[in-house]
Amino acid sequence: MSHVKRRAESQRGPEPIRRTARGALKREKILDAAAKVIARRGYTGTTLSEIAEEVGSAGAGSLYHHFESREHLVEEVLRRGVQVAFEQSRRAIAALPAAAPPLERLNAAIRAQMLSVLVVSDYARATGRTTGQVPVEVWARVNADFRRYGRFYDRLIAAAMDAGEIDPKIDRSALRMLVIGAINWAPEWYRKDGTSSAEEIADLLVRFVTRGVAIRKPDR
């Protein structure tokens, strides 16, 4: 192989790699921008033009290069949001002592997910604000991810029931849906400048699940 040919191939070779890397970075930038906008406005209030504005220069043209439609972009944000919340919850449980009782493990998961949707992750917050708004076909594609997370909660609740820490007569499925629903709805009303911090709200939900909020008068 001649020196000229080797030089030409060495110059051509890396070029596709650089383009791929740039494309991946651009795609990530679009997803980050979409998560921020959706976290603020929900699915129904989000437009591609607003996402493009968040992306910055040449944003509008690159959106359709990387995503076929708004629905496909939102679908990816939803998947990532569930993944973030799932990872945060599992990490919180892993940080507990190995002998931590089941109810403490459930509480750790609840607290971690609440903080995820309120302050930790735009993706998790966007997922909370989008659940129930997306078209049926989008939900059908991401439903398996949500169901997997639901089964994770179901196992935590079942373990607490088996340990005698939660009343086993309670409808386990209903409790799971109430907890997850409360967390997903929180981004709709939470304000950083409100009277309660995200940590206080997370602790309040844990209190609801574990002890309730009624003041019990001592028996006479």
PDB file of C-alpha atoms in Angstrom:
ATOM      1  CA  MET A   1       0.000   0.000   0.000  1.00  0.00           C
ATOM      2  CA  SER A   2       1.436   3.333  -1.018  1.00  0.00           C
ATOM      3  CA  HIS A   3       2.194   6.105   1.453  1.00  0.00           C
ATOM      4  CA  VAL A   4      -0.405   8.309  -0.231  1.00  0.00           C
ATOM      5  CA  LYS A   5      -3.130   5.645   0.005  1.00  0.00           C
ATOM      6  CA  ARG A   6      -2.386   4.925   3.675  1.00  0.00           C
ATOM      7  CA  ARG A   7      -2.506   8.635   4.409  1.00  0.00           C
ATOM      8  CA  ALA A   8      -5.847   9.005   2.597  1.00  0.00           C
ATOM      9  CA  GLU A   9      -7.406   6.068   4.491  1.00  0.00           C
ATOM     10  CA  SER A  10      -6.094   7.296   7.830  1.00  0.00           C
ATOM     11  CA  GLN A  11      -7.730  10.607   7.163  1.00  0.00           C
ATOM     12  CA  ARG A  12     -11.052   9.070   6.123  1.00  0.00           C
ATOM     13  CA  GLY A  13     -11.240   6.424   8.845  1.00  0.00           C
ATOM     14  CA  PRO A  14     -11.899   8.439  12.004  1.00  0.00           C
ATOM     15  CA  GLU A  15     -14.385  10.774  10.354  1.00  0.00           C
ATOM     16  CA  PRO A  16     -17.509   8.586  10.717  1.00  0.00           C
ATOM     17  CA  ILE A  17     -16.624   8.011  14.395  1.00  0.00           C
ATOM     18  CA  ARG A  18     -16.495  11.726  15.041  1.00  0.00           C
ATOM     19  CA  ARG A  19     -19.828  12.204  13.313  1.00  0.00           C
ATOM     20  CA  THR A  20     -21.401   9.399  15.337  1.00  0.00           C
ATOM     21  CA  ALA A  21     -20.076  10.835  18.572  1.00  0.00           C
ATOM     22  CA  ARG A  22     -21.360  14.283  17.686  1.00  0.00           C
ATOM     23  CA  GLY A  23     -24.727  12.798  16.784  1.00  0.00           C
ATOM     24  CA  ALA A  24     -24.935  10.958  20.103  1.00  0.00           C
ATOM     25  CA  LEU A  25     -24.105  14.120  22.016  1.00  0.00           C
ATOM     26  CA  LYS A  26     -26.699  16.060  20.055  1.00  0.00           C
ATOM     27  CA  ARG A  27     -29.305  13.391  20.765  1.00  0.00           C
ATOM     28  CA  GLU A  28     -28.515  13.553  24.480  1.00  0.00           C
ATOM     29  CA  LYS A  29     -28.807  17.326  24.400  1.00  0.00           C
ATOM     30  CA  ILE A  30     -32.231  17.054  22.775  1.00  0.00           C
ATOM     31  CA  LEU A  31     -33.393  14.515  25.364  1.00  0.00           C
ATOM     32  CA  ASP A  32     -32.145  16.682  28.224  1.00  0.00           C
ATOM     33  CA  ALA A  33     -33.954  19.683  26.770  1.00  0.00           C
ATOM     34  CA  ALA A  34     -37.157  17.687  26.268  1.00  0.00           C
ATOM     35  CA  ALA A  35     -37.025  16.419  29.863  1.00  0.00           C
ATOM     36  CA  LYS A  36     -36.670  19.995  31.163  1.00  0.00           C
ATOM     37  CA  VAL A  37     -39.583  21.301  29.106  1.00  0.00           C
ATOM     38  CA  ILE A  38     -41.882  18.368  29.855  1.00  0.00           C
ATOM     39  CA  ALA A  39     -41.010  18.597  33.557  1.00  0.00           C
ATOM     40  CA  ARG A  40     -42.253  22.198  33.472  1.00  0.00           C
ATOM     41  CA  ARG A  41     -45.270  21.855  31.216  1.00  0.00           C
ATOM     42  CA  GLY A  42     -46.321  18.207  31.019  1.00  0.00           C
ATOM     43  CA  TYR A  43     -46.936  16.362  27.777  1.00  0.00           C
ATOM     44  CA  THR A  44     -49.994  18.302  26.645  1.00  0.00           C
ATOM     45  CA  GLY A  45     -48.305  21.662  27.185  1.00  0.00           C
ATOM     46  CA  THR A  46     -45.063  20.776  25.417  1.00  0.00           C
ATOM     47  CA  THR A  47     -44.324  21.666  21.802  1.00  0.00           C
ATOM     48  CA  LEU A  48     -41.373  20.728  19.633  1.00  0.00           C
ATOM     49  CA  SER A  49     -40.657  24.399  19.047  1.00  0.00           C
ATOM     50  CA  GLU A  50     -40.201  24.947  22.771  1.00  0.00           C
ATOM     51  CA  ILE A  51     -37.894  21.939  22.991  1.00  0.00           C
ATOM     52  CA  ALA A  52     -35.936  23.265  20.009  1.00  0.00           C
ATOM     53  CA  GLU A  53     -35.623  26.621  21.739  1.00  0.00           C
ATOM     54  CA  GLU A  54     -34.292  24.871  24.836  1.00  0.00           C
ATOM     55  CA  VAL A  55     -31.782  22.953  22.706  1.00  0.00           C
ATOM     56  CA  GLY A  56     -30.453  26.150  21.187  1.00  0.00           C
ATOM     57  CA  SER A  57     -28.877  26.755  17.789  1.00  0.00           C
ATOM     58  CA  ALA A  58     -30.068  24.476  14.986  1.00  0.00           C
ATOM     59  CA  GLY A  59     -32.343  22.717  17.452  1.00  0.00           C
ATOM     60  CA  ALA A  60     -35.454  22.479  15.279  1.00  0.00           C
ATOM     61  CA  GLY A  61     -33.694  20.861  12.352  1.00  0.00           C
ATOM     62  CA  SER A  62     -31.947  18.268  14.484  1.00  0.00           C
ATOM     63  CA  LEU A  63     -35.085  17.137  16.326  1.00  0.00           C
ATOM     64  CA  TYR A  64     -36.515  15.251  13.367  1.00  0.00           C
ATOM     65  CA  HIS A  65     -33.071  13.952  12.452  1.00  0.00           C
ATOM     66  CA  HIS A  66     -32.886  12.064  15.749  1.00  0.00           C
ATOM     67  CA  PHE A  67     -36.581  11.455  16.517  1.00  0.00           C
ATOM     68  CA  GLU A  68     -39.436  10.657  14.161  1.00  0.00           C
ATOM     69  CA  SER A  69     -42.004  12.655  16.123  1.00  0.00           C
ATOM     70  CA  ARG A  70     -42.805  14.315  19.419  1.00  0.00           C
ATOM     71  CA  GLU A  71     -44.300  11.028  20.588  1.00  0.00           C
ATOM     72  CA  HIS A  72     -41.067   9.093  20.014  1.00  0.00           C
ATOM     73  CA  LEU A  73     -39.096  11.772  21.838  1.00  0.00           C
ATOM     74  CA  VAL A  74     -41.480  11.702  24.786  1.00  0.00           C
ATOM     75  CA  GLU A  75     -41.366   7.901  24.824  1.00  0.00           C
ATOM     76  CA  GLU A  76     -37.598   7.974  25.346  1.00  0.00           C
ATOM     77  CA  VAL A  77     -37.947  10.573  28.104  1.00  0.00           C
ATOM     78  CA  LEU A  78     -40.516   8.373  29.841  1.00  0.00           C
ATOM     79  CA  ARG A  79     -38.283   5.311  29.678  1.00  0.00           C
ATOM     80  CA  ARG A  80     -35.386   7.235  31.154  1.00  0.00           C
ATOM     81  CA  GLY A  81     -37.557   8.757  33.844  1.00  0.00           C
ATOM     82  CA  VAL A  82     -38.710   5.356  35.063  1.00  0.00           C
ATOM     83  CA  GLN A  83     -35.133   4.096  34.950  1.00  0.00           C
ATOM     84  CA  VAL A  84     -33.856   7.016  37.030  1.00  0.00           C
ATOM     85  CA  ALA A  85     -36.553   6.605  39.690  1.00  0.00           C
ATOM     86  CA  PHE A  86     -35.962   2.845  39.760  1.00  0.00           C
ATOM     87  CA  GLU A  87     -32.209   3.281  40.190  1.00  0.00           C
ATOM     88  CA  GLN A  88     -32.635   5.909  42.899  1.00  0.00           C
ATOM     89  CA  SER A  89     -34.987   3.652  44.854  1.00  0.00           C
ATOM     90  CA  ARG A  90     -32.760   0.602  44.571  1.00  0.00           C
ATOM     91  CA  ARG A  91     -29.713   2.651  45.540  1.00  0.00           C
ATOM     92  CA  ALA A  92     -31.510   3.955  48.624  1.00  0.00           C
ATOM     93  CA  ILE A  93     -32.404   0.419  49.675  1.00  0.00           C
ATOM     94  CA  ALA A  94     -28.864  -0.821  49.031  1.00  0.00           C
ATOM     95  CA  ALA A  95     -27.542   1.881  51.373  1.00  0.00           C
ATOM     96  CA  LEU A  96     -29.526   0.420  54.287  1.00  0.00           C
ATOM     97  CA  PRO A  97     -28.061  -2.171  56.660  1.00  0.00           C
ATOM     98  CA  ALA A  98     -28.547  -5.722  55.451  1.00  0.00           C
ATOM     99  CA  ALA A  99     -30.811  -6.410  58.443  1.00  0.00           C
ATOM    100  CA  ALA A 100     -33.092  -3.422  57.772  1.00  0.00           C
ATOM    101  CA  PRO A 101     -36.743  -4.458  58.214  1.00  0.00           C
ATOM    102  CA  PRO A 102     -38.998  -4.598  55.133  1.00  0.00           C
ATOM    103  CA  LEU A 103     -40.982  -1.498  56.082  1.00  0.00           C
ATOM    104  CA  GLU A 104     -37.789   0.557  56.317  1.00  0.00           C
ATOM    105  CA  ARG A 105     -36.834  -0.663  52.844  1.00  0.00           C
ATOM    106  CA  LEU A 106     -40.240   0.373  51.492  1.00  0.00           C
ATOM    107  CA  ASN A 107     -39.910   3.776  53.127  1.00  0.00           C
ATOM    108  CA  ALA A 108     -36.481   4.268  51.584  1.00  0.00           C
ATOM    109  CA  ALA A 109     -37.859   3.491  48.120  1.00  0.00           C
ATOM    110  CA  ILE A 110     -40.802   5.877  48.560  1.00  0.00           C
ATOM    111  CA  ARG A 111     -38.590   8.694  49.780  1.00  0.00           C
ATOM    112  CA  ALA A 112     -36.042   8.200  46.986  1.00  0.00           C
ATOM    113  CA  GLN A 113     -38.685   8.202  44.264  1.00  0.00           C
ATOM    114  CA  MET A 114     -40.386  11.295  45.655  1.00  0.00           C
ATOM    115  CA  LEU A 115     -37.098  13.189  45.725  1.00  0.00           C
ATOM    116  CA  SER A 116     -36.377  11.963  42.192  1.00  0.00           C
ATOM    117  CA  VAL A 117     -39.565  13.452  40.758  1.00  0.00           C
ATOM    118  CA  LEU A 118     -39.343  16.679  42.751  1.00  0.00           C
ATOM    119  CA  VAL A 119     -35.693  17.749  42.714  1.00  0.00           C
ATOM    120  CA  VAL A 120     -33.224  15.096  41.554  1.00  0.00           C
ATOM    121  CA  SER A 121     -34.043  14.431  37.906  1.00  0.00           C
ATOM    122  CA  ASP A 122     -35.804  16.295  35.093  1.00  0.00           C
ATOM    123  CA  TYR A 123     -36.461  12.900  33.524  1.00  0.00           C
ATOM    124  CA  ALA A 124     -38.206  11.511  36.595  1.00  0.00           C
ATOM    125  CA  ARG A 125     -40.171  14.735  37.080  1.00  0.00           C
ATOM    126  CA  ALA A 126     -41.189  14.725  33.399  1.00  0.00           C
ATOM    127  CA  THR A 127     -42.368  11.142  33.752  1.00  0.00           C
ATOM    128  CA  GLY A 128     -44.495  12.053  36.742  1.00  0.00           C
ATOM    129  CA  ARG A 129     -46.044  14.999  34.922  1.00  0.00           C
ATOM    130  CA  THR A 130     -46.662  12.992  31.752  1.00  0.00           C
ATOM    131  CA  THR A 131     -48.251   9.851  33.128  1.00  0.00           C
ATOM    132  CA  GLY A 132     -51.896   9.775  32.049  1.00  0.00           C
ATOM    133  CA  GLN A 133     -51.412  12.392  29.305  1.00  0.00           C
ATOM    134  CA  VAL A 134     -49.597  10.493  26.569  1.00  0.00           C
ATOM    135  CA  PRO A 135     -51.422   8.862  23.634  1.00  0.00           C
ATOM    136  CA  VAL A 136     -52.531   5.267  24.027  1.00  0.00           C
ATOM    137  CA  GLU A 137     -49.969   3.967  21.535  1.00  0.00           C
ATOM    138  CA  VAL A 138     -47.095   5.619  23.425  1.00  0.00           C
ATOM    139  CA  TRP A 139     -48.305   4.248  26.731  1.00  0.00           C
ATOM    140  CA  ALA A 140     -48.578   0.767  25.226  1.00  0.00           C
ATOM    141  CA  ARG A 141     -44.900   0.880  24.289  1.00  0.00           C
ATOM    142  CA  VAL A 142     -43.648   2.036  27.714  1.00  0.00           C
ATOM    143  CA  ASN A 143     -46.171   0.235  29.906  1.00  0.00           C
ATOM    144  CA  ALA A 144     -43.832  -2.707  30.478  1.00  0.00           C
ATOM    145  CA  ASP A 145     -41.260  -0.390  32.089  1.00  0.00           C
ATOM    146  CA  PHE A 146     -43.872   0.993  34.484  1.00  0.00           C
ATOM    147  CA  ARG A 147     -45.212  -2.457  35.298  1.00  0.00           C
ATOM    148  CA  ARG A 148     -41.697  -3.640  36.137  1.00  0.00           C
ATOM    149  CA  TYR A 149     -41.337  -0.790  38.614  1.00  0.00           C
ATOM    150  CA  GLY A 150     -44.803  -1.592  39.990  1.00  0.00           C
ATOM    151  CA  ARG A 151     -43.759  -5.182  40.664  1.00  0.00           C
ATOM    152  CA  PHE A 152     -40.720  -3.855  42.525  1.00  0.00           C
ATOM    153  CA  TYR A 153     -43.025  -1.903  44.859  1.00  0.00           C
ATOM    154  CA  ASP A 154     -45.397  -4.827  45.146  1.00  0.00           C
ATOM    155  CA  ARG A 155     -42.593  -7.043  46.457  1.00  0.00           C
ATOM    156  CA  LEU A 156     -41.585  -4.422  49.020  1.00  0.00           C
ATOM    157  CA  ILE A 157     -45.166  -4.082  50.274  1.00  0.00           C
ATOM    158  CA  ALA A 158     -45.675  -7.857  50.349  1.00  0.00           C
ATOM    159  CA  ALA A 159     -42.507  -8.299  52.407  1.00  0.00           C
ATOM    160  CA  ALA A 160     -43.702  -5.700  54.931  1.00  0.00           C
ATOM    161  CA  MET A 161     -47.055  -7.480  55.150  1.00  0.00           C
ATOM    162  CA  ASP A 162     -45.371 -10.845  55.688  1.00  0.00           C
ATOM    163  CA  ALA A 163     -43.283  -9.297  58.454  1.00  0.00           C
ATOM    164  CA  GLY A 164     -46.415  -8.014  60.203  1.00  0.00           C
ATOM    165  CA  GLU A 165     -45.468  -4.365  59.608  1.00  0.00           C
ATOM    166  CA  ILE A 166     -48.406  -3.598  57.279  1.00  0.00           C
ATOM    167  CA  ASP A 167     -51.929  -4.919  57.779  1.00  0.00           C
ATOM    168  CA  PRO A 168     -52.160  -7.964  55.477  1.00  0.00           C
ATOM    169  CA  LYS A 169     -55.899  -7.367  55.002  1.00  0.00           C
ATOM    170  CA  ILE A 170     -55.168  -4.161  53.048  1.00  0.00           C
ATOM    171  CA  ASP A 171     -55.546  -4.366  49.274  1.00  0.00           C
ATOM    172  CA  ARG A 172     -51.885  -4.533  48.267  1.00  0.00           C
ATOM    173  CA  SER A 173     -52.499  -3.429  44.711  1.00  0.00           C
ATOM    174  CA  ALA A 174     -54.544  -0.437  45.835  1.00  0.00           C
ATOM    175  CA  LEU A 175     -51.850   0.613  48.316  1.00  0.00           C
ATOM    176  CA  ARG A 176     -49.188   0.380  45.624  1.00  0.00           C
ATOM    177  CA  MET A 177     -51.217   2.478  43.198  1.00  0.00           C
ATOM    178  CA  LEU A 178     -52.017   5.074  45.860  1.00  0.00           C
ATOM    179  CA  VAL A 179     -48.344   5.483  46.752  1.00  0.00           C
ATOM    180  CA  ILE A 180     -47.094   5.668  43.161  1.00  0.00           C
ATOM    181  CA  GLY A 181     -49.995   7.914  42.180  1.00  0.00           C
ATOM    182  CA  ALA A 182     -49.234  10.329  45.013  1.00  0.00           C
ATOM    183  CA  ILE A 183     -45.599  10.503  43.944  1.00  0.00           C
ATOM    184  CA  ASN A 184     -46.377  11.014  40.265  1.00  0.00           C
ATOM    185  CA  TRP A 185     -48.892  13.748  41.029  1.00  0.00           C
ATOM    186  CA  ALA A 186     -46.556  15.677  43.335  1.00  0.00           C
ATOM    187  CA  PRO A 187     -44.721  17.550  40.511  1.00  0.00           C
ATOM    188  CA  GLU A 188     -48.050  19.096  39.497  1.00  0.00           C
ATOM    189  CA  TRP A 189     -48.351  21.092  42.706  1.00  0.00           C
ATOM    190  CA  TYR A 190     -44.886  21.176  44.271  1.00  0.00           C
ATOM    191  CA  ARG A 191     -43.075  24.522  44.240  1.00  0.00           C
ATOM    192  CA  LYS A 192     -39.498  24.961  45.391  1.00  0.00           C
ATOM    193  CA  ASP A 193     -40.449  28.201  47.126  1.00  0.00           C
ATOM    194  CA  GLY A 194     -43.388  26.579  48.922  1.00  0.00           C
ATOM    195  CA  THR A 195     -43.790  26.060  52.640  1.00  0.00           C
ATOM    196  CA  SER A 196     -42.457  22.484  52.584  1.00  0.00           C
ATOM    197  CA  SER A 197     -39.182  21.229  51.155  1.00  0.00           C
ATOM    198  CA  ALA A 198     -38.990  18.178  48.911  1.00  0.00           C
ATOM    199  CA  GLU A 199     -37.470  16.244  51.804  1.00  0.00           C
ATOM    200  CA  GLU A 200     -40.346  17.205  54.087  1.00  0.00           C
ATOM    201  CA  ILE A 201     -42.901  16.148  51.487  1.00  0.00           C
ATOM    202  CA  ALA A 202     -41.144  12.811  51.026  1.00  0.00           C
ATOM    203  CA  ASP A 203     -41.122  12.276  54.795  1.00  0.00           C
ATOM    204  CA  LEU A 204     -44.814  13.170  54.997  1.00  0.00           C
ATOM    205  CA  LEU A 205     -45.740  10.516  52.431  1.00  0.00           C
ATOM    206  CA  VAL A 206     -43.680   7.969  54.351  1.00  0.00           C
ATOM    207  CA  ARG A 207     -45.572   8.969  57.487  1.00  0.00           C
ATOM    208  CA  PHE A 208     -48.896   8.479  55.696  1.00  0.00           C
ATOM    209  CA  VAL A 209     -47.916   4.967  54.694  1.00  0.00           C
ATOM    210  CA  THR A 210     -46.367   3.889  57.975  1.00  0.00           C
ATOM    211  CA  ARG A 211     -48.231   5.716  60.739  1.00  0.00           C
ATOM    212  CA  GLY A 212     -50.979   7.920  59.314  1.00  0.00           C
ATOM    213  CA  VAL A 213     -51.510  11.496  60.421  1.00  0.00           C
ATOM    214  CA  ALA A 214     -54.287  11.188  63.007  1.00  0.00           C
ATOM    215  CA  ILE A 215     -53.451  11.963  66.625  1.00  0.00           C
ATOM    216  CA  ARG A 216     -54.514   8.952  68.647  1.00  0.00           C
ATOM    217  CA  LYS A 217     -55.842   9.705  72.108  1.00  0.00           C
ATOM    218  CA  PRO A 218     -54.678   7.340  74.828  1.00  0.00           C
ATOM    219  CA  ASP A 219     -57.213   4.803  76.039  1.00  0.00           C
ATOM    220  CA  ARG A 220     -58.902   5.702  79.305  1.00  0.00           C
TER     221      ARG A 220
END
